[in-house]
Amino acid sequence: MAIYESYQPGQIVYVIIRNPHAQDVANVQQAAVVQHPEMPGQLALFLYETYYPLTDELAVYLTASEAESAYYEAFGFSEYEGYYG
């Protein structure tokens, strides 16, 4: 099943995203699944006022706790306290 078949427009999901200005900084961010405005029939994540194509290359989580667990596994920061959304 393709990733776009798993999500519906209007659904809220969570992703781990790196800060583009400081690659050693990442956090869990809430994002909305939307219809891509420039690619009819395709879904995108709307995050930071930008549309990101929803592809199998993204790690998308249905809950904040799933994303936080993945964040901890990837980065191992015990001081991580939650997502910013």
PDB file of C-alpha atoms in Angstrom:
ATOM      1  CA  MET A   1       0.000   0.000   0.000  1.00  0.00           C
ATOM      2  CA  ALA A   2       1.374   3.395  -0.970  1.00  0.00           C
ATOM      3  CA  ILE A   3       1.750   5.939   1.812  1.00  0.00           C
ATOM      4  CA  TYR A   4      -0.802   8.276   0.264  1.00  0.00           C
ATOM      5  CA  GLU A   5      -3.450   5.561   0.645  1.00  0.00           C
ATOM      6  CA  SER A   6      -2.878   5.465   4.424  1.00  0.00           C
ATOM      7  CA  TYR A   7      -3.675   9.103   5.163  1.00  0.00           C
ATOM      8  CA  GLN A   8      -6.620  11.415   4.592  1.00  0.00           C
ATOM      9  CA  PRO A   9      -6.697  15.193   4.037  1.00  0.00           C
ATOM     10  CA  GLY A  10      -7.259  16.973   7.330  1.00  0.00           C
ATOM     11  CA  GLN A  11      -5.525  14.284   9.373  1.00  0.00           C
ATOM     12  CA  ILE A  12      -2.960  15.468  11.934  1.00  0.00           C
ATOM     13  CA  VAL A  13       0.299  13.498  12.045  1.00  0.00           C
ATOM     14  CA  TYR A  14       3.733  13.912  13.603  1.00  0.00           C
ATOM     15  CA  VAL A  15       7.156  13.963  11.959  1.00  0.00           C
ATOM     16  CA  ILE A  16      10.730  14.305  13.129  1.00  0.00           C
ATOM     17  CA  ILE A  17      12.242  17.250  11.338  1.00  0.00           C
ATOM     18  CA  ARG A  18      15.704  18.746  11.399  1.00  0.00           C
ATOM     19  CA  ASN A  19      16.275  22.462  11.629  1.00  0.00           C
ATOM     20  CA  PRO A  20      17.529  23.506   8.169  1.00  0.00           C
ATOM     21  CA  HIS A  21      19.804  26.112   9.759  1.00  0.00           C
ATOM     22  CA  ALA A  22      21.303  23.818  12.414  1.00  0.00           C
ATOM     23  CA  GLN A  23      21.479  20.209  11.269  1.00  0.00           C
ATOM     24  CA  ASP A  24      22.307  18.971  14.763  1.00  0.00           C
ATOM     25  CA  VAL A  25      18.901  20.181  15.998  1.00  0.00           C
ATOM     26  CA  ALA A  26      15.732  18.140  15.432  1.00  0.00           C
ATOM     27  CA  ASN A  27      12.319  17.941  17.021  1.00  0.00           C
ATOM     28  CA  VAL A  28       8.938  16.309  16.703  1.00  0.00           C
ATOM     29  CA  GLN A  29       6.530  18.540  14.846  1.00  0.00           C
ATOM     30  CA  GLN A  30       2.821  18.321  14.251  1.00  0.00           C
ATOM     31  CA  ALA A  31       1.809  18.466  10.569  1.00  0.00           C
ATOM     32  CA  ALA A  32      -1.445  18.381   8.629  1.00  0.00           C
ATOM     33  CA  VAL A  33      -2.103  16.040   5.715  1.00  0.00           C
ATOM     34  CA  VAL A  34      -3.518  18.113   2.839  1.00  0.00           C
ATOM     35  CA  GLN A  35      -4.090  17.945  -0.907  1.00  0.00           C
ATOM     36  CA  HIS A  36      -0.937  19.244  -2.584  1.00  0.00           C
ATOM     37  CA  PRO A  37      -1.911  22.598  -4.178  1.00  0.00           C
ATOM     38  CA  GLU A  38       0.512  22.212  -7.097  1.00  0.00           C
ATOM     39  CA  MET A  39       0.162  18.454  -7.691  1.00  0.00           C
ATOM     40  CA  PRO A  40      -3.495  17.484  -8.152  1.00  0.00           C
ATOM     41  CA  GLY A  41      -4.396  14.123  -6.662  1.00  0.00           C
ATOM     42  CA  GLN A  42      -1.317  13.978  -4.431  1.00  0.00           C
ATOM     43  CA  LEU A  43      -1.119  14.476  -0.706  1.00  0.00           C
ATOM     44  CA  ALA A  44       1.364  16.661   1.121  1.00  0.00           C
ATOM     45  CA  LEU A  45       2.309  17.543   4.663  1.00  0.00           C
ATOM     46  CA  PHE A  46       1.692  21.174   5.550  1.00  0.00           C
ATOM     47  CA  LEU A  47       4.409  22.178   7.963  1.00  0.00           C
ATOM     48  CA  TYR A  48       6.019  25.556   8.689  1.00  0.00           C
ATOM     49  CA  GLU A  49       3.818  27.215   6.041  1.00  0.00           C
ATOM     50  CA  THR A  50       5.320  24.868   3.415  1.00  0.00           C
ATOM     51  CA  TYR A  51       3.966  21.875   1.515  1.00  0.00           C
ATOM     52  CA  TYR A  52       6.129  18.732   1.634  1.00  0.00           C
ATOM     53  CA  PRO A  53       5.194  15.857  -0.709  1.00  0.00           C
ATOM     54  CA  LEU A  54       3.973  12.884   1.314  1.00  0.00           C
ATOM     55  CA  THR A  55       6.279  10.064   0.228  1.00  0.00           C
ATOM     56  CA  ASP A  56       7.506   6.744   1.580  1.00  0.00           C
ATOM     57  CA  GLU A  57      10.800   8.470   2.425  1.00  0.00           C
ATOM     58  CA  LEU A  58       9.224  10.399   5.306  1.00  0.00           C
ATOM     59  CA  ALA A  59       8.878   8.971   8.787  1.00  0.00           C
ATOM     60  CA  VAL A  60       5.301   9.887   9.660  1.00  0.00           C
ATOM     61  CA  TYR A  61       3.714   8.914  12.972  1.00  0.00           C
ATOM     62  CA  LEU A  62       0.047   8.823  13.911  1.00  0.00           C
ATOM     63  CA  THR A  63       0.610   9.892  17.508  1.00  0.00           C
ATOM     64  CA  ALA A  64       2.975  12.198  19.309  1.00  0.00           C
ATOM     65  CA  SER A  65       4.061   9.361  21.615  1.00  0.00           C
ATOM     66  CA  GLU A  66       5.084   7.194  18.634  1.00  0.00           C
ATOM     67  CA  ALA A  67       7.116  10.076  17.226  1.00  0.00           C
ATOM     68  CA  GLU A  68       8.695  10.820  20.608  1.00  0.00           C
ATOM     69  CA  SER A  69       9.731   7.162  20.985  1.00  0.00           C
ATOM     70  CA  ALA A  70      11.317   7.173  17.524  1.00  0.00           C
ATOM     71  CA  TYR A  71      13.039  10.468  18.341  1.00  0.00           C
ATOM     72  CA  TYR A  72      14.498   9.001  21.519  1.00  0.00           C
ATOM     73  CA  GLU A  73      15.698   5.888  19.654  1.00  0.00           C
ATOM     74  CA  ALA A  74      17.326   7.985  16.932  1.00  0.00           C
ATOM     75  CA  PHE A  75      18.867  10.716  19.077  1.00  0.00           C
ATOM     76  CA  GLY A  76      18.953   9.263  22.600  1.00  0.00           C
ATOM     77  CA  PHE A  77      18.361  12.581  24.313  1.00  0.00           C
ATOM     78  CA  SER A  78      16.975  11.911  27.752  1.00  0.00           C
ATOM     79  CA  GLU A  79      16.101  15.569  28.209  1.00  0.00           C
ATOM     80  CA  TYR A  80      13.617  15.450  25.314  1.00  0.00           C
ATOM     81  CA  GLU A  81      10.327  16.558  26.820  1.00  0.00           C
ATOM     82  CA  GLY A  82       7.818  16.601  23.971  1.00  0.00           C
ATOM     83  CA  TYR A  83       6.922  17.991  20.627  1.00  0.00           C
ATOM     84  CA  TYR A  84       6.450  21.540  19.541  1.00  0.00           C
ATOM     85  CA  GLY A  85       3.256  21.963  17.586  1.00  0.00           C
TER      86      GLY A  85
END
